PDB file of C-alpha atoms in Angstrom:
ATOM      1  CA  MET A 297     135.426 117.510  63.370  1.00 81.00           C
ATOM      2  CA  ALA A 298     134.445 113.899  64.062  1.00 94.00           C
ATOM      3  CA  ILE A 299     130.830 112.842  64.636  1.00 97.00           C
ATOM      4  CA  ALA A 300     130.403 109.295  65.962  1.00 97.00           C
ATOM      5  CA  ILE A 301     127.295 107.591  64.563  1.00 96.00           C
ATOM      6  CA  VAL A 302     126.499 104.820  67.029  1.00 97.00           C
ATOM      7  CA  ASP A 303     126.209 101.469  65.249  1.00 95.00           C
ATOM      8  CA  TYR A 304     124.152  99.049  67.346  1.00 92.00           C
ATOM      9  CA  GLY A 305     122.570  97.183  64.465  1.00 87.00           C
ATOM     10  CA  LEU A 306     119.422  99.286  64.055  1.00 80.00           C
ATOM     11  CA  GLY A 307     119.616 102.565  62.225  1.00 75.00           C
ATOM     12  CA  ASN A 308     119.613 104.565  59.019  1.00 76.00           C
ATOM     13  CA  LEU A 309     123.399 104.750  59.269  1.00 88.00           C
ATOM     14  CA  HIS A 310     124.302 105.273  55.618  1.00 86.00           C
ATOM     15  CA  SER A 311     121.913 108.156  54.946  1.00 91.00           C
ATOM     16  CA  VAL A 312     122.880 109.935  58.177  1.00 93.00           C
ATOM     17  CA  SER A 313     126.588 109.474  57.452  1.00 94.00           C
ATOM     18  CA  LYS A 314     126.169 110.864  53.929  1.00 94.00           C
ATOM     19  CA  ALA A 315     124.262 113.877  55.258  1.00 95.00           C
ATOM     20  CA  ILE A 316     127.047 114.656  57.733  1.00 96.00           C
ATOM     21  CA  GLU A 317     129.601 114.300  54.924  1.00 95.00           C
ATOM     22  CA  ARG A 318     127.677 116.720  52.693  1.00 95.00           C
ATOM     23  CA  LEU A 319     127.796 119.268  55.499  1.00 96.00           C
ATOM     24  CA  GLY A 320     131.563 118.976  55.773  1.00 94.00           C
ATOM     25  CA  GLY A 321     131.659 116.806  58.888  1.00 94.00           C
ATOM     26  CA  ASP A 322     133.440 113.503  59.386  1.00 94.00           C
ATOM     27  CA  GLY A 323     130.685 111.000  60.174  1.00 95.00           C
ATOM     28  CA  VAL A 324     132.177 107.784  61.556  1.00 95.00           C
ATOM     29  CA  VAL A 325     129.824 104.799  61.856  1.00 96.00           C
ATOM     30  CA  THR A 326     131.186 102.906  64.845  1.00 96.00           C
ATOM     31  CA  ALA A 327     130.535 100.629  67.806  1.00 96.00           C
ATOM     32  CA  ASP A 328     133.960 101.353  69.309  1.00 97.00           C
ATOM     33  CA  PRO A 329     133.588 103.001  72.739  1.00 97.00           C
ATOM     34  CA  GLU A 330     136.912 104.840  72.390  1.00 97.00           C
ATOM     35  CA  VAL A 331     135.877 106.353  69.055  1.00 97.00           C
ATOM     36  CA  ILE A 332     132.477 107.372  70.405  1.00 98.00           C
ATOM     37  CA  LEU A 333     133.902 108.941  73.549  1.00 98.00           C
ATOM     38  CA  GLY A 334     136.663 110.653  71.577  1.00 97.00           C
ATOM     39  CA  ALA A 335     134.351 112.238  69.010  1.00 97.00           C
ATOM     40  CA  ASP A 336     133.276 115.875  69.012  1.00 97.00           C
ATOM     41  CA  GLY A 337     129.618 114.888  68.893  1.00 98.00           C
ATOM     42  CA  VAL A 338     127.504 111.719  68.911  1.00 98.00           C
ATOM     43  CA  LEU A 339     124.530 110.726  66.758  1.00 97.00           C
ATOM     44  CA  LEU A 340     122.175 107.971  67.888  1.00 97.00           C
ATOM     45  CA  PRO A 341     120.006 106.966  64.912  1.00 95.00           C
ATOM     46  CA  GLY A 342     117.396 104.240  65.010  1.00 90.00           C
ATOM     47  CA  VAL A 343     114.645 102.392  63.186  1.00 88.00           C
ATOM     48  CA  GLY A 344     112.533  99.541  64.520  1.00 89.00           C
ATOM     49  CA  ALA A 345     111.063  98.780  67.931  1.00 93.00           C
ATOM     50  CA  PHE A 346     112.015 100.451  71.226  1.00 96.00           C
ATOM     51  CA  GLY A 347     112.581  97.242  73.198  1.00 95.00           C
ATOM     52  CA  ASP A 348     114.676  95.595  70.473  1.00 95.00           C
ATOM     53  CA  ALA A 349     116.818  98.712  70.157  1.00 95.00           C
ATOM     54  CA  MET A 350     117.497  98.894  73.883  1.00 97.00           C
ATOM     55  CA  GLU A 351     118.377  95.195  73.933  1.00 96.00           C
ATOM     56  CA  HIS A 352     120.899  95.744  71.132  1.00 95.00           C
ATOM     57  CA  LEU A 353     122.384  98.717  72.996  1.00 96.00           C
ATOM     58  CA  ARG A 354     122.605  96.805  76.290  1.00 96.00           C
ATOM     59  CA  SER A 355     124.055  93.629  74.804  1.00 96.00           C
ATOM     60  CA  SER A 356     126.830  95.622  73.152  1.00 95.00           C
ATOM     61  CA  GLY A 357     127.437  97.867  76.155  1.00 97.00           C
ATOM     62  CA  LEU A 358     126.646 100.887  74.022  1.00 97.00           C
ATOM     63  CA  ASP A 359     123.889 102.018  76.377  1.00 98.00           C
ATOM     64  CA  ALA A 360     126.503 102.825  79.023  1.00 98.00           C
ATOM     65  CA  VAL A 361     128.824 104.360  76.426  1.00 98.00           C
ATOM     66  CA  THR A 362     126.032 106.621  75.131  1.00 98.00           C
ATOM     67  CA  ARG A 363     125.205 107.743  78.677  1.00 98.00           C
ATOM     68  CA  GLN A 364     128.891 108.386  79.348  1.00 98.00           C
ATOM     69  CA  ALA A 365     129.166 110.465  76.178  1.00 98.00           C
ATOM     70  CA  ALA A 366     126.179 112.539  77.273  1.00 98.00           C
ATOM     71  CA  GLU A 367     127.533 112.960  80.793  1.00 97.00           C
ATOM     72  CA  SER A 368     130.866 114.147  79.403  1.00 97.00           C
ATOM     73  CA  GLY A 369     129.096 117.210  77.993  1.00 96.00           C
ATOM     74  CA  LYS A 370     129.592 116.498  74.299  1.00 97.00           C
ATOM     75  CA  PRO A 371     126.558 117.167  72.074  1.00 98.00           C
ATOM     76  CA  LEU A 372     124.386 114.079  71.577  1.00 98.00           C
ATOM     77  CA  LEU A 373     121.565 113.887  69.029  1.00 98.00           C
ATOM     78  CA  GLY A 374     119.014 111.067  68.832  1.00 98.00           C
ATOM     79  CA  ILE A 375     117.178 110.685  65.515  1.00 97.00           C
ATOM     80  CA  CYS A 376     113.739 109.066  65.101  1.00 96.00           C
ATOM     81  CA  LEU A 377     113.779 105.945  67.330  1.00 96.00           C
ATOM     82  CA  GLY A 378     117.111 107.241  68.647  1.00 97.00           C
ATOM     83  CA  MET A 379     115.268 110.256  70.060  1.00 98.00           C
ATOM     84  CA  GLN A 380     112.720 108.011  71.766  1.00 98.00           C
ATOM     85  CA  LEU A 381     115.497 105.963  73.386  1.00 98.00           C
ATOM     86  CA  LEU A 382     116.697 109.072  75.226  1.00 98.00           C
ATOM     87  CA  PHE A 383     113.620 108.918  77.482  1.00 98.00           C
ATOM     88  CA  ASP A 384     112.976 106.872  80.624  1.00 98.00           C
ATOM     89  CA  GLU A 385     110.767 104.216  79.056  1.00 97.00           C
ATOM     90  CA  GLY A 386     108.880 103.126  75.975  1.00 97.00           C
ATOM     91  CA  GLU A 387     105.563 101.271  75.771  1.00 95.00           C
ATOM     92  CA  GLU A 388     106.062  99.460  72.459  1.00 90.00           C
ATOM     93  CA  HIS A 389     105.184  95.744  72.863  1.00 88.00           C
ATOM     94  CA  GLY A 390     105.406  96.047  76.652  1.00 93.00           C
ATOM     95  CA  THR A 391     107.193  98.545  78.860  1.00 96.00           C
ATOM     96  CA  HIS A 392     110.941  98.847  78.359  1.00 97.00           C
ATOM     97  CA  ALA A 393     113.505 101.037  80.122  1.00 98.00           C
ATOM     98  CA  GLY A 394     115.217 103.619  77.931  1.00 98.00           C
ATOM     99  CA  LEU A 395     118.487 105.477  78.380  1.00 98.00           C
ATOM    100  CA  GLY A 396     116.981 107.810  80.994  1.00 98.00           C
ATOM    101  CA  LEU A 397     118.733 110.918  79.669  1.00 98.00           C
ATOM    102  CA  LEU A 398     115.446 112.836  79.435  1.00 98.00           C
ATOM    103  CA  PRO A 399     112.468 112.324  81.779  1.00 98.00           C
ATOM    104  CA  GLY A 400     109.358 111.072  80.027  1.00 98.00           C
ATOM    105  CA  ARG A 401     107.920 108.093  78.190  1.00 98.00           C
ATOM    106  CA  VAL A 402     107.121 106.985  74.668  1.00 98.00           C
ATOM    107  CA  VAL A 403     103.544 105.894  73.869  1.00 97.00           C
ATOM    108  CA  ARG A 404     101.598 104.765  70.809  1.00 94.00           C
ATOM    109  CA  PHE A 405      99.413 107.179  68.886  1.00 93.00           C
ATOM    110  CA  GLU A 406      95.765 106.733  69.703  1.00 83.00           C
ATOM    111  CA  GLY A 407      93.694 105.493  66.780  1.00 69.00           C
ATOM    112  CA  GLY A 408      90.496 107.227  65.806  1.00 75.00           C
ATOM    113  CA  THR A 409      90.597 109.286  62.635  1.00 83.00           C
ATOM    114  CA  LEU A 410      94.397 109.523  62.554  1.00 85.00           C
ATOM    115  CA  LYS A 411      96.399 107.149  60.405  1.00 90.00           C
ATOM    116  CA  VAL A 412      99.073 105.226  62.272  1.00 91.00           C
ATOM    117  CA  PRO A 413     101.933 105.323  61.538  1.00 93.00           C
ATOM    118  CA  HIS A 414     102.151 109.069  61.223  1.00 94.00           C
ATOM    119  CA  MET A 415     103.925 109.330  57.880  1.00 95.00           C
ATOM    120  CA  GLY A 416     104.697 112.346  55.723  1.00 96.00           C
ATOM    121  CA  TRP A 417     105.645 115.989  55.819  1.00 98.00           C
ATOM    122  CA  ASN A 418     104.476 118.047  58.796  1.00 97.00           C
ATOM    123  CA  ARG A 419     105.236 121.581  59.857  1.00 98.00           C
ATOM    124  CA  LEU A 420     107.412 122.302  62.867  1.00 98.00           C
ATOM    125  CA  GLU A 421     106.177 124.795  65.446  1.00 98.00           C
ATOM    126  CA  PHE A 422     109.085 126.222  67.413  1.00 98.00           C
ATOM    127  CA  ARG A 423     108.596 126.299  71.171  1.00 97.00           C
ATOM    128  CA  GLN A 424     112.141 127.480  71.951  1.00 96.00           C
ATOM    129  CA  PRO A 425     113.264 129.645  69.020  1.00 95.00           C
ATOM    130  CA  ASP A 426     116.413 130.587  70.948  1.00 95.00           C
ATOM    131  CA  SER A 427     117.640 126.979  71.015  1.00 97.00           C
ATOM    132  CA  PRO A 428     121.037 126.607  69.319  1.00 96.00           C
ATOM    133  CA  LEU A 429     119.520 123.865  67.145  1.00 97.00           C
ATOM    134  CA  LEU A 430     117.108 126.431  65.659  1.00 98.00           C
ATOM    135  CA  ARG A 431     119.637 129.212  65.168  1.00 96.00           C
ATOM    136  CA  GLY A 432     118.852 131.175  62.017  1.00 96.00           C
ATOM    137  CA  LEU A 433     115.962 128.914  61.013  1.00 98.00           C
ATOM    138  CA  ALA A 434     112.307 129.520  60.190  1.00 97.00           C
ATOM    139  CA  GLU A 435     109.463 127.099  60.834  1.00 98.00           C
ATOM    140  CA  GLY A 436     108.937 124.656  57.993  1.00 98.00           C
ATOM    141  CA  HIS A 437     108.093 121.077  57.051  1.00 98.00           C
ATOM    142  CA  VAL A 438     110.076 117.933  57.875  1.00 98.00           C
ATOM    143  CA  TYR A 439     109.544 114.235  57.196  1.00 98.00           C
ATOM    144  CA  PHE A 440     108.073 111.925  59.858  1.00 97.00           C
ATOM    145  CA  VAL A 441     107.563 108.152  59.984  1.00 95.00           C
ATOM    146  CA  HIS A 442     106.526 106.859  63.416  1.00 95.00           C
ATOM    147  CA  SER A 443     103.786 105.035  65.315  1.00 95.00           C
ATOM    148  CA  TYR A 444     104.936 106.089  68.797  1.00 96.00           C
ATOM    149  CA  HIS A 445     105.613 109.555  70.201  1.00 97.00           C
ATOM    150  CA  ALA A 446     107.375 110.948  73.225  1.00 98.00           C
ATOM    151  CA  LEU A 447     105.660 112.599  76.188  1.00 98.00           C
ATOM    152  CA  ALA A 448     108.338 114.807  77.712  1.00 98.00           C
ATOM    153  CA  GLU A 449     107.945 115.232  81.457  1.00 97.00           C
ATOM    154  CA  ARG A 450     109.550 118.698  81.468  1.00 97.00           C
ATOM    155  CA  PRO A 451     107.798 121.249  79.220  1.00 95.00           C
ATOM    156  CA  GLY A 452     111.093 123.096  78.971  1.00 96.00           C
ATOM    157  CA  ASP A 453     112.591 120.147  77.073  1.00 98.00           C
ATOM    158  CA  LEU A 454     110.247 120.741  74.103  1.00 98.00           C
ATOM    159  CA  ILE A 455     112.123 122.665  71.426  1.00 98.00           C
ATOM    160  CA  ALA A 456     109.580 122.091  68.641  1.00 98.00           C
ATOM    161  CA  VAL A 457     106.295 120.268  68.128  1.00 98.00           C
ATOM    162  CA  THR A 458     104.150 119.321  65.168  1.00 98.00           C
ATOM    163  CA  ASP A 459     100.378 118.990  64.900  1.00 96.00           C
ATOM    164  CA  TYR A 460      98.966 115.493  64.390  1.00 94.00           C
ATOM    165  CA  GLY A 461      95.592 115.676  66.057  1.00 89.00           C
ATOM    166  CA  ARG A 462      97.411 117.167  69.056  1.00 91.00           C
ATOM    167  CA  PRO A 463     100.812 118.750  69.637  1.00 95.00           C
ATOM    168  CA  VAL A 464     103.370 115.985  69.056  1.00 97.00           C
ATOM    169  CA  THR A 465     106.962 116.137  70.244  1.00 98.00           C
ATOM    170  CA  ALA A 466     109.249 116.847  67.281  1.00 98.00           C
ATOM    171  CA  ILE A 467     112.503 118.221  68.756  1.00 98.00           C
ATOM    172  CA  VAL A 468     113.648 117.923  72.359  1.00 98.00           C
ATOM    173  CA  GLY A 469     116.696 119.117  74.196  1.00 98.00           C
ATOM    174  CA  HIS A 470     118.175 119.626  77.623  1.00 97.00           C
ATOM    175  CA  GLY A 471     121.741 120.788  78.085  1.00 97.00           C
ATOM    176  CA  ASN A 472     123.855 118.932  75.538  1.00 98.00           C
ATOM    177  CA  VAL A 473     121.272 116.184  74.838  1.00 98.00           C
ATOM    178  CA  PHE A 474     118.974 116.640  71.824  1.00 98.00           C
ATOM    179  CA  GLY A 475     116.521 114.563  69.826  1.00 98.00           C
ATOM    180  CA  MET A 476     114.550 114.832  66.570  1.00 98.00           C
ATOM    181  CA  GLN A 477     111.542 112.559  65.994  1.00 98.00           C
ATOM    182  CA  PHE A 478     111.643 113.118  62.229  1.00 97.00           C
ATOM    183  CA  HIS A 479     114.419 112.239  59.776  1.00 96.00           C
ATOM    184  CA  PRO A 480     116.474 115.420  59.248  1.00 97.00           C
ATOM    185  CA  GLU A 481     118.581 113.701  56.570  1.00 95.00           C
ATOM    186  CA  LYS A 482     115.374 113.174  54.532  1.00 95.00           C
ATOM    187  CA  SER A 483     113.814 116.563  55.300  1.00 97.00           C
ATOM    188  CA  GLY A 484     115.243 118.783  52.585  1.00 96.00           C
ATOM    189  CA  GLN A 485     116.918 122.088  53.304  1.00 97.00           C
ATOM    190  CA  LEU A 486     115.416 122.573  56.771  1.00 98.00           C
ATOM    191  CA  GLY A 487     116.564 119.129  57.888  1.00 98.00           C
ATOM    192  CA  MET A 488     120.075 119.759  56.640  1.00 98.00           C
ATOM    193  CA  GLN A 489     120.148 123.151  58.371  1.00 98.00           C
ATOM    194  CA  LEU A 490     119.145 121.485  61.631  1.00 98.00           C
ATOM    195  CA  LEU A 491     121.945 118.943  61.251  1.00 98.00           C
ATOM    196  CA  ASP A 492     124.370 121.744  60.395  1.00 98.00           C
ATOM    197  CA  ASN A 493     123.439 123.546  63.608  1.00 98.00           C
ATOM    198  CA  PHE A 494     124.180 120.350  65.515  1.00 98.00           C
ATOM    199  CA  LEU A 495     127.584 120.156  63.828  1.00 97.00           C
ATOM    200  CA  ARG A 496     128.239 123.743  64.878  1.00 97.00           C
ATOM    201  CA  LEU A 497     127.456 122.776  68.459  1.00 97.00           C
ATOM    202  CA  ALA A 498     129.867 119.859  68.214  1.00 96.00           C
ATOM    203  CA  ALA A 499     132.522 122.220  66.871  1.00 94.00           C
ATOM    204  CA  GLY A 500     131.961 124.565  69.796  1.00 90.00           C
ATOM    205  CA  ASN A 501     130.422 127.337  67.682  1.00 72.00           C
TER     206      ASN A 501
END
């Protein structure tokens, strides 16, 4: 089972690839459209700024390839910034168009008493316990590092949230398109179980 990890110059590629390998999957870090479109599933990782990431994707043509992969029906998972890129737009250093695979926008945390970035272990609260990503799992803690968060336009796209002064989007999904704001590869057993459930989806199980 091949999982294409989209390499557009911004991402925690090595740690994600190693996590997939530990779970028995074949994680291929690639910018080759044929490899991405031929894979069983696609991972879109990401670290850095929303606008820079979209510019890297557009300049390489990988924005269109990622959309095509999603439209083909194969499971697609965005991680951290990769999850944010799935939405219509992001407001980091100006307003930038995203991939438009999920309706909504990405905004900065408001200041006040909360530390920004939001960094550390926070508990997931499942909103859709029947989601295939949550199959067999119990609520637990995962590791976040982010200054911006997604506001999903459709409540039904929220699979899990966490509490950081307000409910914050943690896992989203619609059809075959999924996203995790946290780093599952750095989130212990629960994170690895979430990735394993994604691999099961990619394998058709």
